[in-house]
Amino acid sequence: MTTANHSLVDQFCLAADTALRTLTGHARVTERPAPDKDIADVELSAEEKKHVAGLMRINHCGEVCAQALYQGQALTARLPEVRDKMDRAAMEENDHLAWCRKRVTTLGSKTSVLDPLFYAGSFAIGALAGLAGDKWSLGFVAETEKQVVKHLDEHLQALPQQDKKSHAILSVMKEDELHHATNALEAGGAELPQPIKQLMQLTSKLMTKTTYHI
């Protein structure tokens, strides 16, 4: 939903509603079916289930962070067309949220208890990026998506080969993230300074190391 015609108070209320929906598993999704909808599940060992659930929990938390980043940036973006791009990308990230959450649950596990903490931090970072200017905000989106794609590649390699359902989900997510990164750059996103990229990588490493387990 575009925020272009809403007051600042309205935008904060919408942002709060989005946060609650994101963290409780009721985010608004697009019309797309889940990538694993027609793929039969296979038997995984207890150790494999635990490992895959950990990977999918990381990806779910990553999508929680992405949603928060987009919401924070949309709140402070200056140009209406930039806000609209953030809104559409956020909707597609909601698909990822739903797919990952369902997969984690199917594997008999739960999403991370740290999701609210990472959401709050990511929202603040997104809002600051938006305040810095649209070109930096879009550049931040592009760099974030590039790093997410790298993690997805690693997870696709780490999944058990027979787990076609998780492979299908992560593969479509990867395509979406590449598309979001390309769109952000084409819309005028600037290349971020190397220290910012390194800080983002450090934050990402913290998230992955913790949410794999809890």
Coordinates of C-alpha atoms in Angstrom, one line a residue:
M1 CA 0.0 0.0 0.0
T2 CA 1.5 3.3 -1.0
T3 CA 2.1 5.9 1.7
A4 CA 2.2 8.8 -0.8
N5 CA -1.2 10.3 0.3
H6 CA -1.0 9.6 4.0
S7 CA -0.1 11.9 6.8
L8 CA 3.0 11.2 8.9
V9 CA 0.7 9.9 11.7
D10 CA -1.1 7.6 9.3
Q11 CA 2.2 6.3 8.0
F12 CA 3.4 5.5 11.5
C13 CA 0.1 3.7 12.2
L14 CA 0.5 1.7 9.0
A15 CA 4.1 0.9 9.9
A16 CA 3.0 -0.4 13.3
D17 CA 0.3 -2.5 11.7
T18 CA 2.9 -3.9 9.2
A19 CA 5.3 -4.7 12.1
L20 CA 2.6 -6.7 14.0
R21 CA 1.5 -8.6 10.9
T22 CA 5.1 -9.4 10.0
L23 CA 6.0 -10.7 13.5
T24 CA 2.8 -12.7 14.0
G25 CA 2.7 -14.4 10.6
H26 CA -0.2 -12.4 9.2
A27 CA 1.6 -10.3 6.6
R28 CA -0.2 -9.3 3.4
V29 CA 1.0 -11.4 0.5
T30 CA 0.8 -11.2 -3.2
E31 CA -1.2 -13.5 -5.5
R32 CA 1.7 -15.8 -6.1
P33 CA 1.4 -19.5 -5.1
A34 CA 4.1 -21.0 -2.9
P35 CA 7.0 -22.4 -5.0
D36 CA 6.8 -25.8 -3.3
K37 CA 3.0 -26.1 -3.6
D38 CA 3.1 -29.1 -6.0
I39 CA 6.3 -30.7 -4.8
A40 CA 6.0 -33.8 -2.6
D41 CA 7.8 -33.8 0.7
V42 CA 10.4 -36.4 1.4
E43 CA 11.6 -38.1 4.5
L44 CA 14.5 -36.4 6.3
S45 CA 16.4 -37.6 9.2
A46 CA 16.0 -35.9 12.6
E47 CA 19.4 -34.2 12.1
E48 CA 18.5 -33.1 8.6
K49 CA 15.2 -31.6 9.7
K50 CA 17.0 -29.7 12.5
H51 CA 19.6 -28.4 10.0
V52 CA 17.0 -27.4 7.4
A53 CA 14.8 -25.7 10.0
G54 CA 17.8 -23.7 11.2
L55 CA 18.5 -22.5 7.7
M56 CA 14.9 -21.7 6.9
R57 CA 14.7 -19.9 10.3
I58 CA 17.7 -17.7 9.3
N59 CA 15.9 -16.9 6.0
H60 CA 12.7 -16.1 7.7
C61 CA 14.5 -13.7 10.0
G62 CA 16.3 -12.2 7.0
E63 CA 12.9 -11.5 5.5
V64 CA 11.7 -10.0 8.7
C65 CA 14.7 -7.7 8.5
A66 CA 14.1 -6.9 4.9
Q67 CA 10.5 -6.0 5.6
A68 CA 11.5 -3.7 8.4
L69 CA 14.2 -2.1 6.2
Y70 CA 11.6 -1.4 3.4
Q71 CA 9.1 0.0 5.8
G72 CA 11.6 2.3 7.4
Q73 CA 12.8 3.5 4.1
A74 CA 9.3 4.0 2.7
L75 CA 8.5 6.1 5.7
T76 CA 11.3 8.5 5.1
A77 CA 11.8 8.3 1.3
R78 CA 11.3 11.7 -0.4
L79 CA 10.1 10.8 -3.9
P80 CA 6.6 9.1 -4.2
E81 CA 7.9 6.7 -6.9
V82 CA 10.6 5.5 -4.6
R83 CA 8.1 4.9 -1.8
D84 CA 5.9 2.9 -4.3
K85 CA 8.9 0.7 -5.3
M86 CA 9.6 0.1 -1.6
D87 CA 6.0 -0.9 -1.1
R88 CA 5.9 -3.4 -3.9
A89 CA 9.2 -4.9 -2.9
A90 CA 7.9 -5.2 0.6
M91 CA 4.8 -7.1 -0.6
E92 CA 7.0 -9.6 -2.4
E93 CA 9.2 -10.0 0.7
N94 CA 6.0 -10.9 2.5
D95 CA 5.6 -13.9 0.2
H96 CA 9.1 -15.0 1.3
L97 CA 8.0 -14.6 5.0
A98 CA 5.0 -16.8 4.5
W99 CA 6.9 -19.5 2.6
C100 CA 9.7 -19.7 5.1
R101 CA 7.4 -19.6 8.1
K102 CA 5.4 -22.5 6.8
R103 CA 8.4 -24.5 5.9
V104 CA 9.9 -24.0 9.4
T105 CA 6.6 -25.1 10.9
T106 CA 6.3 -28.1 8.6
L107 CA 9.7 -29.2 9.8
G108 CA 8.5 -29.2 13.4
S109 CA 10.3 -26.1 14.5
K110 CA 9.6 -22.4 15.2
T111 CA 10.7 -19.1 13.9
S112 CA 13.3 -17.1 15.9
V113 CA 12.4 -15.5 19.2
L114 CA 14.8 -12.7 18.2
D115 CA 12.7 -11.6 15.3
P116 CA 11.2 -8.5 17.1
L117 CA 14.7 -7.3 18.1
F118 CA 16.0 -7.6 14.5
Y119 CA 12.9 -6.0 13.1
A120 CA 13.3 -3.0 15.4
G121 CA 17.0 -2.6 14.5
S122 CA 16.4 -3.0 10.8
F123 CA 13.5 -0.5 10.8
A124 CA 15.7 2.1 12.4
I125 CA 18.5 1.5 9.9
G126 CA 16.0 1.7 7.0
A127 CA 14.6 5.0 8.3
L128 CA 18.1 6.5 8.6
A129 CA 19.0 5.3 5.1
G130 CA 15.8 7.0 3.8
L131 CA 16.7 10.2 5.6
A132 CA 20.2 10.2 4.0
G133 CA 18.5 10.6 0.6
D134 CA 16.8 8.4 -2.0
K135 CA 19.9 7.5 -3.9
W136 CA 21.5 6.2 -0.7
S137 CA 18.3 4.5 0.4
L138 CA 18.1 2.7 -3.0
G139 CA 21.8 1.9 -2.8
F140 CA 21.2 0.3 0.6
V141 CA 18.5 -1.8 -0.8
A142 CA 20.7 -3.0 -3.7
E143 CA 23.6 -3.9 -1.3
T144 CA 21.2 -5.7 1.1
E145 CA 19.8 -7.8 -1.7
K146 CA 23.2 -8.7 -3.0
Q147 CA 24.2 -9.9 0.4
V148 CA 21.0 -11.8 0.8
V149 CA 21.6 -13.5 -2.6
K150 CA 25.0 -14.6 -1.4
H151 CA 23.5 -16.2 1.7
L152 CA 20.8 -17.9 -0.4
D153 CA 23.4 -19.4 -2.6
E154 CA 25.2 -20.8 0.5
H155 CA 22.0 -22.2 1.9
L156 CA 21.1 -23.8 -1.4
Q157 CA 24.4 -25.6 -1.3
A158 CA 23.9 -26.6 2.3
L159 CA 20.4 -28.1 1.9
P160 CA 20.1 -31.9 1.7
Q161 CA 19.8 -32.7 -2.1
Q162 CA 16.6 -34.5 -1.7
D163 CA 14.8 -31.6 0.0
K164 CA 13.2 -30.2 -3.2
K165 CA 10.6 -28.1 -1.3
S166 CA 13.2 -26.0 0.4
H167 CA 15.2 -25.7 -2.8
A168 CA 12.2 -24.5 -4.7
I169 CA 11.4 -21.8 -2.1
L170 CA 15.0 -20.5 -1.8
S171 CA 15.4 -20.5 -5.6
V172 CA 12.4 -18.2 -6.2
M173 CA 13.5 -16.0 -3.3
K174 CA 16.9 -15.6 -5.0
E175 CA 15.3 -14.6 -8.2
D176 CA 13.2 -12.0 -6.4
E177 CA 16.1 -10.6 -4.5
L178 CA 18.2 -10.2 -7.7
H179 CA 15.2 -8.4 -9.3
H180 CA 14.9 -6.0 -6.3
A181 CA 18.6 -5.2 -6.4
T182 CA 18.5 -4.5 -10.1
N183 CA 15.4 -2.3 -9.7
A184 CA 17.1 -0.3 -6.9
L185 CA 20.2 0.4 -9.0
E186 CA 18.2 1.3 -12.1
A187 CA 16.1 3.7 -10.0
G188 CA 19.3 5.6 -9.1
G189 CA 20.8 3.7 -6.2
A190 CA 24.3 4.8 -5.3
E191 CA 27.2 2.4 -4.5
L192 CA 27.7 2.3 -0.8
P193 CA 31.1 3.1 0.9
Q194 CA 33.1 -0.1 1.8
P195 CA 32.9 0.5 5.6
I196 CA 29.1 0.5 5.4
K197 CA 29.1 -2.7 3.4
Q198 CA 31.4 -4.3 5.9
L199 CA 29.2 -3.2 8.8
M200 CA 26.2 -4.7 7.0
Q201 CA 28.1 -8.0 6.6
L202 CA 29.0 -8.0 10.3
T203 CA 25.4 -7.4 11.3
S204 CA 24.2 -10.2 8.9
K205 CA 26.7 -12.6 10.4
L206 CA 25.4 -11.9 13.9
M207 CA 21.8 -12.6 12.7
T208 CA 22.7 -15.8 11.0
K209 CA 24.8 -17.2 13.9
T210 CA 22.0 -16.6 16.5
T211 CA 18.8 -17.4 14.6
Y212 CA 20.1 -20.7 13.3
H213 CA 19.7 -21.9 16.9
I214 CA 17.0 -19.8 18.5

